[in-house]
Short mmCIF file of C-alpha atoms in Angstrom, two decimals:
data_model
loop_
_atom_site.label_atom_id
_atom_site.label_comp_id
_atom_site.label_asym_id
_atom_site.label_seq_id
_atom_site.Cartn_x
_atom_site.Cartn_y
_atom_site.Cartn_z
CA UNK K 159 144.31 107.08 203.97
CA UNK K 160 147.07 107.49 201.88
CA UNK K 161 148.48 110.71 204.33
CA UNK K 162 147.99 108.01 207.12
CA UNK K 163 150.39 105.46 205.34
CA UNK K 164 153.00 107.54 204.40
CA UNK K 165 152.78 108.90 208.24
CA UNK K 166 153.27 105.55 209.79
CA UNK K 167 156.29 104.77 207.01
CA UNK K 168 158.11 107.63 208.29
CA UNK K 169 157.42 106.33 211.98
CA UNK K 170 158.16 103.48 211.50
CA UNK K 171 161.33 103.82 209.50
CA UNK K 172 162.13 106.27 212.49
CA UNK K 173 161.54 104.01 215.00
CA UNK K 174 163.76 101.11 213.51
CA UNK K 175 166.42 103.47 212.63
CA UNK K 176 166.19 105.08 216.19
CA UNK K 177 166.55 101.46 218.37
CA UNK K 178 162.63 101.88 219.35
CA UNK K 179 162.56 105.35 219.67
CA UNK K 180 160.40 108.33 217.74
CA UNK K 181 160.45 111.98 217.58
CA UNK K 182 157.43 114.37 217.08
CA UNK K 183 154.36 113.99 219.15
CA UNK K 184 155.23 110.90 220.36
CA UNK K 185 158.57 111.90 221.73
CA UNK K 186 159.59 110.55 224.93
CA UNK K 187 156.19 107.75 224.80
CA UNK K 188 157.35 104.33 224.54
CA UNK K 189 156.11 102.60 221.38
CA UNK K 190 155.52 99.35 219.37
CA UNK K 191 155.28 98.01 215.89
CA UNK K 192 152.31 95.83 215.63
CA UNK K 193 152.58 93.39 212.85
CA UNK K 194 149.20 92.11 212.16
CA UNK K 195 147.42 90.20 209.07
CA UNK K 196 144.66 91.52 207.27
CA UNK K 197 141.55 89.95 207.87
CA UNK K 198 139.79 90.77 204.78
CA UNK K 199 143.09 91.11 202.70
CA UNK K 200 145.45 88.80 204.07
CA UNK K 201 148.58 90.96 204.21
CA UNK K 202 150.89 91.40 206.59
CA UNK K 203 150.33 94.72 207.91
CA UNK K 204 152.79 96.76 210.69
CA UNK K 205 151.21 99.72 213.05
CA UNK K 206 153.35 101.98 215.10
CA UNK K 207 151.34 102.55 218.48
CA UNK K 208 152.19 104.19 222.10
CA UNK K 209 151.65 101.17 224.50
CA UNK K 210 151.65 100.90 228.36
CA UNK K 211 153.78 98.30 230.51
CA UNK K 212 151.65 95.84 231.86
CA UNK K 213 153.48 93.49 234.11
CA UNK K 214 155.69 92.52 232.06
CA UNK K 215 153.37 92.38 228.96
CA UNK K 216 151.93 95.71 227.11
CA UNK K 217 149.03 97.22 226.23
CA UNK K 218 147.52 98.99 223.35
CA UNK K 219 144.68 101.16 222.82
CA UNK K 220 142.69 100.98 219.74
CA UNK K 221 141.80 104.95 220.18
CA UNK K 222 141.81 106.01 216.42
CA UNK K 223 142.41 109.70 217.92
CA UNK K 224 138.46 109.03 218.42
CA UNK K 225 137.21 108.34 215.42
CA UNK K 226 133.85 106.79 215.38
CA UNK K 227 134.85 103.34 214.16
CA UNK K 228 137.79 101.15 215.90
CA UNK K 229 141.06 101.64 213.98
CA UNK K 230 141.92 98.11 211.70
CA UNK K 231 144.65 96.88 213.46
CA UNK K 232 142.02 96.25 216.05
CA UNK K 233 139.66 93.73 214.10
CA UNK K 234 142.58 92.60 212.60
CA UNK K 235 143.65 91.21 216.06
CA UNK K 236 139.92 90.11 216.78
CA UNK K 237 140.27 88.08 213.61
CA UNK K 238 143.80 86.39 214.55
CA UNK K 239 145.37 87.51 217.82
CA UNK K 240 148.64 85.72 216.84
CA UNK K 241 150.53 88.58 216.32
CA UNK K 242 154.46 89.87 216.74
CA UNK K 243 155.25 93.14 218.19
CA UNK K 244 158.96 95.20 217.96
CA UNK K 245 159.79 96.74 221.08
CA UNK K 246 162.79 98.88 220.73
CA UNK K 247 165.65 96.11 219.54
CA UNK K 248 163.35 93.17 220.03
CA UNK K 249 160.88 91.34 218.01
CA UNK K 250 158.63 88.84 219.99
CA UNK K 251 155.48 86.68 219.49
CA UNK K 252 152.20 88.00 221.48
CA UNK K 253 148.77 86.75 221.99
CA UNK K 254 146.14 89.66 221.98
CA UNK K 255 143.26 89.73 224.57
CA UNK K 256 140.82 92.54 224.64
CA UNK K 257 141.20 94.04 228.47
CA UNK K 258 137.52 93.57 230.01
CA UNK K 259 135.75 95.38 233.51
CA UNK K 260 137.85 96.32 236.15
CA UNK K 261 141.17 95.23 234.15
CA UNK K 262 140.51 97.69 231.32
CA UNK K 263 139.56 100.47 233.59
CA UNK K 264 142.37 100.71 235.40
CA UNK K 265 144.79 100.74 232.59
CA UNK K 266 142.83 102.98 231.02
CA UNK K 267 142.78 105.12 233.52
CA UNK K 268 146.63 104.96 234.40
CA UNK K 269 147.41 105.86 230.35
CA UNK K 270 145.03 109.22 230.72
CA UNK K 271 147.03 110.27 234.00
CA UNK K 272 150.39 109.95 231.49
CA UNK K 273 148.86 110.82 228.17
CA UNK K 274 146.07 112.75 229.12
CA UNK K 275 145.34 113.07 225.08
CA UNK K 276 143.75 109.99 225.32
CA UNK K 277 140.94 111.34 227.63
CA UNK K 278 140.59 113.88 224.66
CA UNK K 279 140.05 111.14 221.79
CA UNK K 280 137.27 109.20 223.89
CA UNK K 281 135.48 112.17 224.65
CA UNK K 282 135.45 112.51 220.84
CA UNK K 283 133.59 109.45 220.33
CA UNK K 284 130.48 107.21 221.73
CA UNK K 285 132.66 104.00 221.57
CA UNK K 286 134.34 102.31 224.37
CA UNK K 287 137.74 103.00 223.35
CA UNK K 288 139.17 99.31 223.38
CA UNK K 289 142.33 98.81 225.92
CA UNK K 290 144.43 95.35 224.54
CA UNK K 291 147.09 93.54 226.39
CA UNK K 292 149.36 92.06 224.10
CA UNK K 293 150.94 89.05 226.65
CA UNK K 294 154.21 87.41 225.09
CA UNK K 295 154.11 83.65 223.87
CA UNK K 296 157.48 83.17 223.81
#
């Protein structure tokens, strides 16, 4: 866990210093800070992500590179969907909503045609890999 943290420091301190932008293996994918709150501890928490456009809003995918259980940021957002995201320069209010049916299927399916490493990490795991549209509420 610890390896994790210091990872998404160095992201994220990346990613502010860069105006939204991060090197490594997520060059070139467009990505988000996810400030969510605990919702066992409370605290504010912040998780870089690769998102998807999503007419006009964005979604997120709570893949955990396949890991058996969904990633925290996830229940976090079950627990309060309230949330803010920083998009490159820009720091907004969202509401999260857990894509359902035909909705999550076909962005799903559009961020495996550009990242086909996501096909990888749910073939890794029995879970439905959770697709999340984070719509702005400001």
């Amino acid at each position: 866990m610890d390896d994790m943290n210091a990872f998404n420091r160095q992201v994220i301190d990346e990613f502010r210093a860069n105006e939204g932008r991060v090197g490594g293996p997520f060059q070139g994918a467009p990505m988000v800070l996810l400030h969510t709150t605990g919702a066992r501890s409370g605290q504010e928490r912040i998780t870089p992500l690769v998102y998807r456009p999503v007419n006009g809003d964005i979604a997120v995918f709570g893949s955990k590179a396949g890991a058996p259980e969904h990633p925290a940021w996830y229940l976090n957002l079950l627990a309060k969907p309230e949330v803010t995201v920083e998009v490159g320069t820009e720091t907004y209010p969202v509401v999260a909503r857990v894509a359902e049916g035909d909705e999550r299927q076909r962005i799903w399916d559009e961020q495996v045609g550009a990242m086909p490493g996501f096909a990888e990490y749910q073939e890794k795991t029995t879970r439905v890999i959770p697709v999340v549209v984070l719509e702005r509420a400001d």
